[in-house]
XYZ file of C-alpha atoms in Angstrom:
704
model
C 9.810 4.968 -43.148
C 6.097 5.743 -42.899
C 5.550 2.596 -40.866
C 8.222 3.727 -38.385
C 6.632 7.174 -38.097
C 3.209 5.682 -37.438
C 4.714 3.306 -34.858
C 6.227 6.191 -32.907
C 2.909 8.052 -32.919
C 1.045 4.963 -31.753
C 3.598 4.412 -28.985
C 3.110 7.985 -27.845
C -0.706 7.700 -27.819
C -0.590 4.374 -25.942
C 1.832 5.810 -23.414
C -0.352 8.899 -22.925
C -3.422 6.696 -22.358
C -1.548 4.581 -19.785
C -0.369 7.678 -17.918
C -3.866 9.207 -18.019
C -5.245 6.001 -16.500
C -2.558 5.916 -13.781
C -3.040 9.588 -12.907
C -6.812 9.168 -12.503
C -6.398 5.978 -10.463
C -3.863 7.719 -8.220
C -6.192 10.682 -7.627
C -9.098 8.316 -6.897
C -7.078 6.202 -4.429
C -5.589 9.233 -2.673
C -9.018 10.796 -2.220
C -10.498 7.605 -0.741
C -7.605 7.188 1.704
C -7.691 10.836 2.750
C -11.488 10.898 3.040
C -11.601 7.826 5.290
C -8.710 9.198 7.355
C -10.742 12.353 7.979
C -13.814 10.330 8.927
C -11.854 8.090 11.285
C -9.834 10.938 12.839
C -12.449 13.661 12.616
C -11.456 15.277 15.909
C -8.029 16.117 14.511
C -9.698 17.688 11.487
C -12.467 19.627 13.246
C -10.593 20.567 16.442
C -7.079 20.987 15.064
C -6.624 24.440 16.652
C -8.182 23.542 20.027
C -6.773 22.174 23.273
C -7.668 18.562 24.061
C -7.440 16.277 27.083
C -8.559 12.688 27.638
C -9.872 11.163 30.854
C -11.269 7.858 32.128
C -14.581 8.201 33.928
C -15.758 5.297 36.064
C -19.440 4.978 36.926
C -18.640 2.971 40.062
C -16.064 5.503 41.327
C -18.741 8.203 41.111
C -21.534 6.069 42.638
C -23.519 6.132 39.413
C -24.855 3.743 36.847
C -23.626 4.139 33.284
C -26.861 5.831 32.087
C -26.592 8.241 35.032
C -22.953 8.993 34.150
C -23.927 9.750 30.537
C -26.778 12.051 31.652
C -24.364 13.737 34.023
C -21.864 14.343 31.204
C -24.638 15.802 29.041
C -25.614 18.228 31.817
C -21.964 19.121 32.456
C -21.419 19.872 28.754
C -24.543 22.059 28.609
C -23.553 24.012 31.723
C -19.950 24.562 30.603
C -20.542 24.717 26.830
C -17.969 21.927 26.518
C -17.105 19.804 23.499
C -17.096 16.064 24.322
C -16.149 13.128 22.112
C -16.411 9.437 23.065
C -15.525 6.687 20.596
C -16.446 3.029 21.058
C -15.390 0.106 18.887
C -17.298 -3.156 18.600
C -18.497 -5.861 16.221
C -22.157 -5.657 15.215
C -24.597 -8.557 14.813
C -23.191 -9.185 11.317
C -19.703 -9.373 12.850
C -18.581 -6.171 11.133
C -16.153 -3.770 12.783
C -17.977 -0.653 13.934
C -16.602 2.619 15.321
C -19.259 4.802 16.966
C -18.457 8.447 17.748
C -20.681 10.023 20.411
C -20.449 13.803 20.456
C -21.773 16.686 22.472
C -21.277 20.035 20.782
C -23.374 23.118 20.133
C -21.288 24.028 17.080
C -20.264 20.706 15.490
C -21.225 20.226 11.836
C -20.144 17.943 9.024
C -19.801 20.479 6.196
C -16.775 19.744 3.961
C -15.981 16.813 6.211
C -18.378 14.025 5.256
C -20.774 13.777 2.340
C -24.374 12.564 2.353
C -27.299 12.442 -0.076
C -29.517 14.372 2.334
C -29.503 18.066 3.208
C -30.849 17.613 6.748
C -28.657 18.558 9.695
C -28.256 16.748 13.004
C -28.050 18.556 16.327
C -25.310 17.191 18.586
C -26.607 19.134 21.606
C -30.316 18.247 21.450
C -31.266 15.428 23.867
C -34.277 14.569 21.709
C -32.297 14.100 18.474
C -32.965 10.596 17.104
C -30.985 10.796 13.860
C -27.280 10.210 13.305
C -24.713 9.907 10.498
C -23.430 6.453 9.538
C -21.585 4.573 6.814
C -23.490 1.614 5.354
C -26.472 1.549 7.739
C -30.008 0.357 6.993
C -31.424 2.122 10.068
C -34.204 4.558 9.128
C -32.759 7.076 11.612
C -29.342 6.986 9.957
C -28.284 9.577 7.406
C -25.946 7.597 5.193
C -22.366 8.805 4.766
C -21.301 8.341 1.161
C -18.100 6.517 0.220
C -16.802 5.798 -3.279
C -14.915 2.591 -2.529
C -16.858 -0.266 -0.906
C -13.727 -1.412 0.940
C -14.335 1.460 3.357
C -17.922 0.446 4.131
C -17.776 -3.334 4.608
C -16.533 -3.360 8.199
C -13.924 -5.986 7.315
C -10.650 -4.108 7.477
C -11.981 -0.573 7.878
C -14.512 0.005 10.635
C -17.992 1.259 9.753
C -18.073 4.791 11.137
C -21.037 6.579 12.713
C -21.545 9.977 14.425
C -24.212 10.249 17.108
C -25.341 12.807 19.700
C -23.941 11.988 23.138
C -27.281 11.013 24.708
C -27.630 8.082 22.239
C -24.720 6.401 24.025
C -27.239 5.175 26.630
C -28.762 2.915 23.978
C -25.361 1.510 22.979
C -23.955 0.439 26.348
C -24.200 -3.076 27.751
C -25.060 -4.093 31.283
C -21.433 -4.803 32.143
C -19.947 -1.511 30.916
C -18.274 0.271 33.804
C -16.227 3.168 32.402
C -15.846 5.669 29.578
C -12.874 7.229 27.829
C -13.891 10.791 26.986
C -12.098 13.596 25.124
C -12.753 17.234 26.060
C -11.958 20.235 23.839
C -11.482 23.926 24.639
C -10.372 27.004 22.714
C -7.152 27.673 24.681
C -5.072 26.442 27.603
C -6.734 28.754 30.150
C -10.199 27.546 29.224
C -8.934 23.944 29.395
C -7.536 24.453 32.905
C -10.887 25.902 34.002
C -12.672 22.909 32.479
C -10.376 20.477 34.335
C -11.167 22.226 37.618
C -14.886 21.854 36.917
C -14.454 18.161 36.069
C -12.516 17.497 39.285
C -15.213 19.259 41.309
C -17.979 17.169 39.734
C -16.296 13.759 39.399
C -13.835 11.601 41.297
C -10.766 12.868 39.416
C -7.318 14.310 40.138
C -4.761 16.136 37.995
C -3.154 12.759 37.262
C -6.432 11.536 35.745
C -6.014 13.717 32.658
C -4.010 12.303 29.774
C -2.036 14.245 27.199
C -3.055 13.461 23.628
C -0.732 13.132 20.641
C -2.480 14.610 17.653
C -2.664 12.742 14.383
C -1.829 15.336 11.760
C -4.683 16.275 9.436
C -4.531 14.403 6.172
C -3.178 16.250 3.190
C -3.415 15.015 -0.374
C -0.155 14.807 -2.246
C 0.185 15.667 -5.931
C 3.841 14.643 -6.190
C 3.076 11.272 -7.768
C 0.935 12.814 -10.509
C 3.553 15.480 -11.204
C 6.223 12.797 -11.601
C 4.008 10.848 -14.007
C 3.365 13.963 -16.110
C 7.084 14.842 -16.200
C 7.863 11.312 -17.388
C 5.122 11.629 -20.018
C 6.564 14.915 -21.337
C 10.147 13.564 -21.401
C 9.109 10.426 -23.292
C 7.077 12.506 -25.759
C 10.085 14.751 -26.359
C 12.152 11.683 -27.201
C 9.499 10.209 -29.480
C 8.805 13.476 -31.278
C 12.456 14.358 -31.891
C 12.823 10.936 -33.493
C 9.672 11.619 -35.498
C 11.019 14.985 -36.672
C 14.380 13.428 -37.583
C 12.574 11.034 -39.896
C 11.000 14.018 -41.676
C 14.182 16.067 -42.064
C 14.004 16.225 -45.839
C 10.383 17.356 -45.801
C 11.194 20.035 -43.211
C 14.248 21.225 -45.146
C 12.314 21.478 -48.404
C 9.558 23.460 -46.691
C 12.191 25.829 -45.271
C 13.691 26.373 -48.711
C 10.211 27.080 -50.083
C 9.828 29.922 -47.596
C 7.661 28.281 -44.935
C 8.035 29.782 -41.470
C 9.128 27.617 -38.542
C 5.737 27.848 -36.819
C 4.013 26.860 -40.075
C 6.270 23.833 -40.407
C 5.678 22.859 -36.788
C 1.922 23.179 -37.199
C 2.075 21.029 -40.310
C 4.385 18.386 -38.817
C 3.175 18.047 -35.206
C -0.013 20.113 -34.916
C -2.276 17.114 -35.399
C -0.135 15.056 -33.031
C -0.512 17.572 -30.177
C -4.287 17.735 -30.699
C -4.612 13.954 -30.639
C -2.451 13.763 -27.488
C -4.911 16.054 -25.697
C -7.875 14.048 -27.010
C -6.344 10.695 -25.934
C -5.475 12.016 -22.460
C -8.910 13.617 -21.984
C -10.859 10.562 -23.158
C -8.811 8.247 -20.931
C -9.373 10.437 -17.875
C -13.104 10.869 -18.568
C -13.710 7.146 -19.170
C -11.702 6.147 -16.070
C -13.563 8.722 -13.953
C -16.927 7.474 -15.264
C -16.055 3.867 -14.373
C -14.629 4.608 -10.906
C -16.901 7.442 -9.746
C -19.779 7.675 -12.202
C -21.437 10.750 -10.699
C -21.194 14.510 -10.419
C -21.665 15.494 -6.785
C -20.031 17.614 -4.068
C -17.927 14.570 -3.173
C -16.768 13.934 -6.734
C -15.834 17.619 -7.126
C -12.724 16.847 -5.048
C -11.596 14.301 -7.624
C -12.626 16.501 -10.562
C -10.633 19.399 -9.087
C -7.487 17.257 -8.799
C -7.992 15.890 -12.315
C -8.320 19.441 -13.644
C -5.095 20.467 -11.891
C -3.274 17.463 -13.368
C -4.769 18.217 -16.798
C -3.554 21.827 -16.637
C -0.074 20.587 -15.714
C -0.270 18.132 -18.630
C -1.243 20.915 -21.056
C 1.579 23.114 -19.731
C 3.875 20.155 -20.345
C 2.636 19.950 -23.940
C 3.251 23.695 -24.353
C 6.802 23.127 -23.096
C 7.090 20.231 -25.539
C 5.941 22.466 -28.407
C 8.482 25.120 -27.425
C 11.324 22.606 -27.395
C 10.258 21.145 -30.737
C 9.911 24.642 -32.227
C 13.522 25.514 -31.405
C 14.602 22.075 -32.575
C 12.944 22.585 -35.977
C 14.429 26.093 -36.168
C 17.887 24.680 -35.411
C 17.766 22.168 -38.261
C 19.877 23.223 -41.246
C 18.159 22.777 -44.591
C 21.446 22.376 -46.426
C 22.799 19.725 -44.073
C 19.539 17.809 -44.120
C 19.460 17.682 -47.920
C 23.094 16.746 -48.350
C 23.059 13.879 -45.884
C 20.446 11.975 -43.954
C 22.451 11.659 -40.742
C 21.688 13.595 -37.594
C 23.928 15.227 -35.057
C 25.425 12.820 -32.513
C 24.739 15.430 -29.862
C 21.210 14.055 -29.742
C 22.541 10.576 -29.073
C 24.645 11.789 -26.147
C 21.752 13.904 -24.833
C 19.545 10.823 -24.941
C 22.183 8.890 -23.006
C 22.476 11.539 -20.282
C 18.686 11.801 -19.827
C 18.413 8.008 -19.719
C 21.057 7.727 -16.986
C 19.407 10.467 -14.899
C 15.948 8.944 -15.241
C 17.204 5.462 -14.362
C 19.025 6.841 -11.310
C 15.803 8.518 -10.126
C 13.680 5.425 -10.704
C 15.937 2.604 -9.481
C 15.441 3.046 -5.718
C 11.597 3.240 -5.694
C 11.529 0.576 -8.412
C 13.534 -1.895 -6.309
C 11.286 -1.095 -3.337
C 8.145 -1.739 -5.404
C 9.584 -4.942 -6.880
C 10.341 -6.113 -3.340
C 6.723 -5.427 -2.323
C 5.470 -7.216 -5.418
C 7.722 -10.195 -4.718
C 6.470 -10.424 -1.139
C 2.869 -10.173 -2.350
C 3.418 -12.945 -4.910
C 5.097 -15.138 -2.293
C 2.180 -14.565 0.072
C -0.346 -15.375 -2.647
C 1.494 -18.564 -3.580
C 1.934 -19.785 -0.007
C -1.616 -18.874 1.033
C -3.019 -20.848 -1.889
C -0.614 -23.756 -1.381
C -0.898 -24.101 2.409
C -4.473 -22.953 2.947
C -5.415 -26.086 4.912
C -5.648 -24.052 8.134
C -8.310 -21.715 6.739
C -11.011 -23.995 8.116
C -10.197 -22.272 11.420
C -11.971 -19.033 10.553
C -12.869 -17.639 13.963
C -10.876 -15.812 16.616
C -12.066 -14.534 19.984
C -11.263 -11.496 22.100
C -12.508 -9.808 25.252
C -14.931 -6.861 25.362
C -15.140 -3.619 27.294
C -16.829 -5.557 30.085
C -13.354 -6.785 31.036
C -11.919 -3.653 32.644
C -8.493 -2.367 31.680
C -7.946 -1.913 35.427
C -8.137 -5.683 35.856
C -5.367 -7.143 38.008
C -2.618 -9.477 36.798
C -4.033 -12.531 38.581
C -7.454 -11.994 37.038
C -5.896 -11.509 33.614
C -3.937 -14.777 33.913
C -7.088 -16.589 35.066
C -8.970 -15.404 31.968
C -6.110 -16.508 29.676
C -6.029 -19.922 31.346
C -9.789 -20.330 30.884
C -9.518 -19.416 27.222
C -6.695 -21.942 26.803
C -8.959 -24.630 28.265
C -11.679 -23.585 25.833
C -9.159 -23.766 22.977
C -8.172 -27.325 23.880
C -11.779 -28.431 24.365
C -12.889 -26.960 21.024
C -9.851 -28.394 19.204
C -8.808 -24.970 18.041
C -5.280 -24.151 16.933
C -2.792 -21.928 18.744
C -0.253 -20.156 16.517
C 2.222 -17.623 17.894
C 4.308 -16.510 14.896
C 5.666 -13.136 16.056
C 9.257 -14.451 15.795
C 8.696 -16.801 12.882
C 11.050 -15.218 10.336
C 14.692 -14.208 10.457
C 13.964 -10.945 8.663
C 12.074 -9.731 11.756
C 14.987 -10.319 14.127
C 15.785 -6.831 15.429
C 18.926 -7.831 17.355
C 20.867 -9.178 14.382
C 24.047 -7.390 13.309
C 26.058 -7.275 10.126
C 28.571 -9.634 11.687
C 25.937 -12.287 12.368
C 25.203 -14.731 9.582
C 21.537 -15.020 8.731
C 22.023 -18.790 8.789
C 22.865 -18.664 12.510
C 19.583 -17.001 13.469
C 16.874 -19.480 14.427
C 13.240 -18.322 14.150
C 10.682 -19.501 16.668
C 6.961 -20.342 16.827
C 4.628 -21.542 19.589
C 1.799 -23.953 18.729
C -0.470 -26.573 20.292
C -1.070 -30.233 19.417
C -4.065 -29.545 17.205
C -1.962 -27.350 14.948
C 0.789 -29.961 14.564
C -1.505 -32.849 13.591
C -1.120 -32.034 9.893
C 2.688 -31.966 10.013
C 5.229 -34.776 9.890
C 7.998 -34.299 12.437
C 10.827 -36.858 12.434
C 13.364 -37.438 15.185
C 17.083 -37.967 14.587
C 16.425 -41.614 13.715
C 13.941 -40.645 11.011
C 10.930 -41.870 12.971
C 7.720 -39.822 12.882
C 6.917 -38.311 16.279
C 3.386 -38.828 17.586
C 2.497 -35.463 19.137
C -0.316 -37.074 21.155
C 2.315 -39.048 23.067
C 3.898 -35.830 24.360
C 2.464 -34.758 27.706
C 4.673 -31.796 28.655
C 5.787 -28.598 26.975
C 8.484 -29.519 24.444
C 10.745 -27.656 22.022
C 11.486 -29.144 18.589
C 14.763 -27.789 17.197
C 15.735 -28.322 13.531
C 18.534 -30.876 13.316
C 20.635 -28.571 11.140
C 21.330 -26.414 14.233
C 22.712 -29.315 16.281
C 26.283 -28.726 17.382
C 26.297 -25.206 15.960
C 26.336 -21.798 17.566
C 23.021 -20.184 16.778
C 21.091 -17.156 17.942
C 17.554 -17.895 19.089
C 14.975 -15.196 18.441
C 13.613 -15.726 21.977
C 15.091 -16.684 25.330
C 14.494 -20.431 25.541
C 13.567 -22.016 28.863
C 16.294 -24.597 29.487
C 13.977 -26.596 31.756
C 11.848 -27.551 28.754
C 12.846 -30.745 26.947
C 14.548 -30.186 23.586
C 14.305 -32.655 20.688
C 16.278 -32.323 17.446
C 14.041 -33.026 14.466
C 13.434 -32.502 10.756
C 10.253 -30.982 9.344
C 8.580 -32.130 6.125
C 7.442 -28.649 5.081
C 7.254 -25.028 6.234
C 4.824 -24.026 8.964
C 1.804 -22.052 7.808
C 0.720 -18.890 9.641
C -3.096 -18.533 9.470
C -2.854 -14.853 10.407
C -3.508 -13.286 6.988
C -2.236 -9.898 8.198
C 1.221 -11.328 8.976
C 3.914 -10.155 6.515
C 4.981 -13.727 5.692
C 2.715 -16.752 5.278
C 5.166 -19.496 6.240
C 8.119 -20.066 8.537
C 11.065 -22.190 7.371
C 12.763 -24.434 9.948
C 11.881 -22.589 13.159
C 12.258 -23.970 16.635
C 8.760 -25.113 17.625
C 7.507 -24.886 21.196
C 4.663 -27.370 21.614
C 2.469 -26.133 24.470
C 0.533 -28.861 26.250
C 0.090 -27.039 29.565
C -0.950 -23.443 30.089
C 1.925 -21.107 30.892
C 1.186 -17.346 30.999
C 4.671 -16.468 29.736
C 4.090 -18.500 26.544
C 0.377 -18.487 25.848
C -2.065 -15.694 24.986
C -4.999 -17.737 23.651
C -7.001 -14.801 22.305
C -6.970 -12.332 19.443
C -4.961 -13.422 16.384
C -3.132 -16.288 18.058
C -6.030 -18.708 18.612
C -8.384 -19.904 15.877
C -11.533 -22.015 15.993
C -13.614 -23.912 13.460
C -17.023 -24.302 15.166
C -18.381 -20.967 16.358
C -21.611 -22.321 17.871
C -19.790 -24.865 20.015
C -17.290 -22.185 21.071
C -20.073 -19.853 22.203
C -21.642 -22.654 24.246
C -18.324 -23.458 25.930
C -17.586 -19.824 26.823
C -21.073 -19.363 28.274
C -20.650 -22.502 30.386
C -17.380 -21.058 31.705
C -19.144 -17.857 32.808
C -18.038 -15.564 29.979
C -21.440 -14.888 28.464
C -21.488 -11.429 26.827
C -17.822 -10.979 27.765
C -16.242 -12.030 24.482
C -16.258 -11.013 20.851
C -15.944 -13.583 18.061
C -14.537 -12.464 14.709
C -15.061 -14.288 11.428
C -11.715 -13.813 9.670
C -12.854 -15.051 6.248
C -13.697 -11.510 5.098
C -10.310 -10.235 6.250
C -8.648 -13.184 4.483
C -10.452 -12.380 1.215
C -9.565 -8.704 1.507
C -5.851 -9.343 2.010
C -5.724 -11.905 -0.790
C -7.194 -9.266 -3.106
C -4.731 -6.715 -1.741
C -1.770 -9.049 -2.371
C -3.044 -9.626 -5.924
C -3.491 -5.867 -6.380
C 0.042 -5.148 -5.118
C 1.512 -7.762 -7.440
C -0.510 -6.426 -10.393
C 0.646 -2.890 -9.594
C 4.254 -4.076 -9.550
C 3.871 -5.764 -12.925
C 2.301 -2.591 -14.314
C 5.140 -0.412 -13.004
C 7.757 -2.816 -14.378
C 6.087 -2.804 -17.803
C 5.908 0.994 -17.700
C 9.592 1.202 -16.782
C 10.513 -1.247 -19.550
C 8.440 0.764 -22.014
C 10.240 3.998 -21.072
C 13.681 2.393 -21.288
C 12.875 0.845 -24.674
C 11.694 4.225 -25.964
C 15.084 5.684 -25.005
C 16.832 2.724 -26.614
C 14.716 2.972 -29.766
C 15.601 6.613 -30.304
C 19.264 6.135 -29.426
C 19.702 3.166 -31.761
C 17.822 4.909 -34.558
C 19.926 8.084 -34.274
C 23.136 6.087 -33.983
C 22.362 3.881 -36.968
C 21.436 6.917 -39.050
C 24.881 8.300 -38.267
C 26.851 5.156 -39.162
C 24.567 3.307 -41.569
C 26.912 3.673 -44.549
C 29.828 2.295 -42.552
C 27.663 -0.597 -41.329
C 26.485 -1.368 -44.856
C 30.048 -1.570 -46.178
C 31.093 -3.859 -43.302
C 28.046 -5.995 -43.999
C 29.123 -6.420 -47.647
C 32.696 -7.235 -46.605
C 31.438 -10.066 -44.383
C 32.327 -8.601 -40.992
C 30.842 -10.480 -38.058
C 27.944 -9.092 -36.022
C 30.139 -7.977 -33.110
C 32.618 -6.307 -35.450
C 29.806 -4.324 -37.067
C 27.913 -3.311 -33.945
C 30.277 -3.522 -30.941
C 30.472 0.270 -30.587
C 26.695 0.610 -30.793
C 26.079 -2.137 -28.226
C 28.670 -0.876 -25.726
C 27.455 2.713 -26.087
C 23.798 1.861 -25.415
C 24.416 -0.599 -22.574
C 27.017 1.503 -20.754
C 24.349 3.406 -18.747
C 23.578 0.183 -16.892
C 27.162 -0.110 -15.643
C 27.166 3.541 -14.586
C 23.793 3.004 -12.914
C 25.039 -0.050 -11.000
C 28.065 1.824 -9.659
C 25.915 4.829 -8.703
C 23.254 2.667 -7.037
C 25.804 0.867 -4.873
C 28.187 3.766 -4.218
C 25.834 6.757 -3.950
C 22.322 5.433 -3.291
C 23.683 2.694 -0.954
C 21.450 0.024 -2.464
C 22.689 -3.516 -1.624
C 24.903 -4.818 -4.447
C 22.921 -8.036 -4.945
C 19.626 -6.169 -5.381
C 21.096 -3.518 -7.674
C 23.014 -6.090 -9.753
C 19.935 -8.268 -10.239
C 17.834 -5.249 -11.184
C 20.417 -4.001 -13.708
C 21.056 -7.486 -15.151
C 17.361 -8.155 -15.823
C 16.756 -4.865 -17.583
C 20.045 -5.094 -19.451
C 18.961 -8.493 -20.786
C 15.647 -7.001 -21.946
C 17.457 -4.157 -23.695
C 19.883 -6.567 -25.391
C 16.968 -8.548 -26.833
C 15.296 -5.374 -28.104
C 18.617 -4.023 -29.397
C 19.254 -7.169 -31.444
C 15.707 -6.952 -32.809
C 16.240 -3.329 -33.934
C 19.565 -4.188 -35.558
C 18.085 -7.143 -37.450
C 15.232 -4.930 -38.608
C 17.740 -2.300 -39.747
C 19.771 -4.832 -41.704
C 16.662 -6.187 -43.351
C 15.386 -2.819 -44.563
C 18.055 -0.127 -44.440
C 21.212 -1.833 -45.750
C 19.769 -2.498 -49.191
C 18.444 1.079 -49.379
C 21.890 2.503 -48.529
C 23.569 0.344 -51.170
C 21.030 1.613 -53.698
C 22.025 5.160 -52.814
C 18.756 6.057 -51.121
C-alpha cells in the first residue's frame, strides 16, 4: 500500500518536472521566433499605423550615379521629413546571409524592439553617423544586437540583420548596381499623396511606379500552448491525488471520527504534496531558464514575465486542485469507508469520461505531430543513407547587378551560359519540384496514387552513380546518349498514368528499371528521395527544362567554378553559396523534430497510463472480492477480467468512431493511432492485473 502511494507521488512529481521543462522551452522558443520576426520585419512593428508605399528608383533613368541617387534621397528625406527604408540582401565574405536595412528617419529608435549591451543611440538622420546596429558583427563601429539562440546569428538559415543610416548605403553598393527598391512612410493618406507628388517632381516616376504593400502582421506571442500544458498537468494531478486519497480512506475516516476538521485532514494528507509540487515546478523552471538564458537583462525580462504568468496560472491550478480535493474529502463517508474498502464506481465512470474527452482533444494534433516526426525520421534516414551527393556543396545565383528589368532573351542567354559552366565543371543538375506523388496538386479522389508518375530532370553527371537497365536488363551507358531523353519506369508500360508534367512527345522515351531511389541534394526539400519517377536526362540546353542556378545546380570545386564564370564574363555578377551549413542546420532540425515527436508520444502515453492506472485501481477495489473467489475457483483470466478489460479499452473504440466520423481523420491514420496505443494499454493493463493478483488476492482471502 505504502509503495503504491509513494509511486503515485513520484509519478506526479516527475510529470510536474516534465511539464515545467516543456513550458519553459516553449516560452524560450516563442520569444526567439517572435524577436527575430520583429528584427526581420521591423517596419511592420515600428510603422504599423503609418501609410507605406514602395518604389523602384533607377540611377540611369534619373541621369545619376548610384552615390548621387543616395545623396539625392538623403536630401529629399531631409527636406520633406520623410521616413525611408531600403533593405538589401547579400552573402558576405564568409558566405553568410546578410540583410542590411538602410534607414533615414529623424524619429526612429530601437527601444523595446532590439536589445544591445550598450546604452549609446544611433542617429538615422545624421550624415556623419558612423555607427550602426548589427547581429554578430566584429566591426568596431557596430553596436551588437543581442540574440539568445545562435541559430539566429549564424547567417546560415536566418540572415544576419543590421540597421544603418541611409548615407552608409554608399559604402555598400557595387559598381554594377543600377537601382534601388525604397519604402516611404507617412502619417496618413493625405501626407502620402503629397509625398508621391514630390517624388514624381524630383525623379523620373509616374503614378504607376508606386507599389501597394501587403503588411506582415506584427508578431504576437501566444500563451495557448502553455495554458494547455498546465490544464493537462492539473487534470493528471487530480487523477493521481484522488487515487492517493482513496488509498488513505481508513485514515481519513478515523480522523473524521476523532473530530478532525476537513481542512485539517486535507492539510495533513496533501499539504506536503502541494508544497513539493510548487518546489519541483519552480526548481525545474529556474534550472531550465539558467541553462537556456543564463542572465538577467532587459531581454530576459520578456521570458521571465511569461514564466511568471505561467507560474501564476499553475498556482491557480493547484488552488483549484485543492478545492476539488477538499470537497472530495468532505464527501467521503466515514462509516462507509470503515465498513468496506471499496470506492464509488462513479469515480470510475468519471475517469472514463475525462479520458475520452482528453483523447478526443489530443488525437488530431497528435496524429499531425506523429506525421511530422515520421517525415523527419525518413529524411534523416535517407539523408544519411544516400548522402553521396553531398560532395556537391556549392550552388550559384545571380546578384543585383543583373537587373530585374532584364529582357527574356538576355535571361535565356545567362541560363545557357550557366548550363555550359555546369557541364564544364562536372556539376549536377537536379530539378525535383515534381519528384513525389504527394505534391501532385491535380490529383483527385478518383485517381489512384499508383497511376500518378512523379518526374525529375537531371544531367549526365548526376546519373553516373545510378544503374539504369533497359527492358532487356542491360545497363544503359548514359555517356552514349547524345540527345535529351526520358527514362520511364517499366511498371508504367501499357498502363494509363498521369504524368506530373506535360511531357514533350518529340523526346525519345525509354522504358527502364532503376536500382534505387533518386536522391535530392536540396536539403530544404520536404522529401529526400524520389521513388520510380520519370527521368528527363538533359544533354542539350533547353530554357523550358533547365534553370541551372539557385537550388537546382550544385558544384564540387568552388575555385574552378569562379575561374570559369570570370572567363565567361560574369565576374562580380554571381553569388556562390556553401550549402554545408544549411545541410547541418536542417539535419539538426529533423533530429529535433523527431525528438520532439518522441517526447510528445511519451507524454501522451504517460497521461493515458495514469488514467488507466487510476481506473484499474478503482475498478479492482470495487470487485476484488469477486475476483479473489473466481481465482480460487480456477476461472480463466478472461472469465475473471473480461468486464474490466472491455470497460477500460472501450474509449479507444469510441475515439476511433469519433475521429473518423466527427473529426474527419482518415480511417487508416486513426485506426493505426488507436491500435498502437490500445496495444500499449493492454500490456500495462495485464501488468497491473498480475501485480494485483500477486499482492491483493492473498490479502482479501485473509480478510484484510
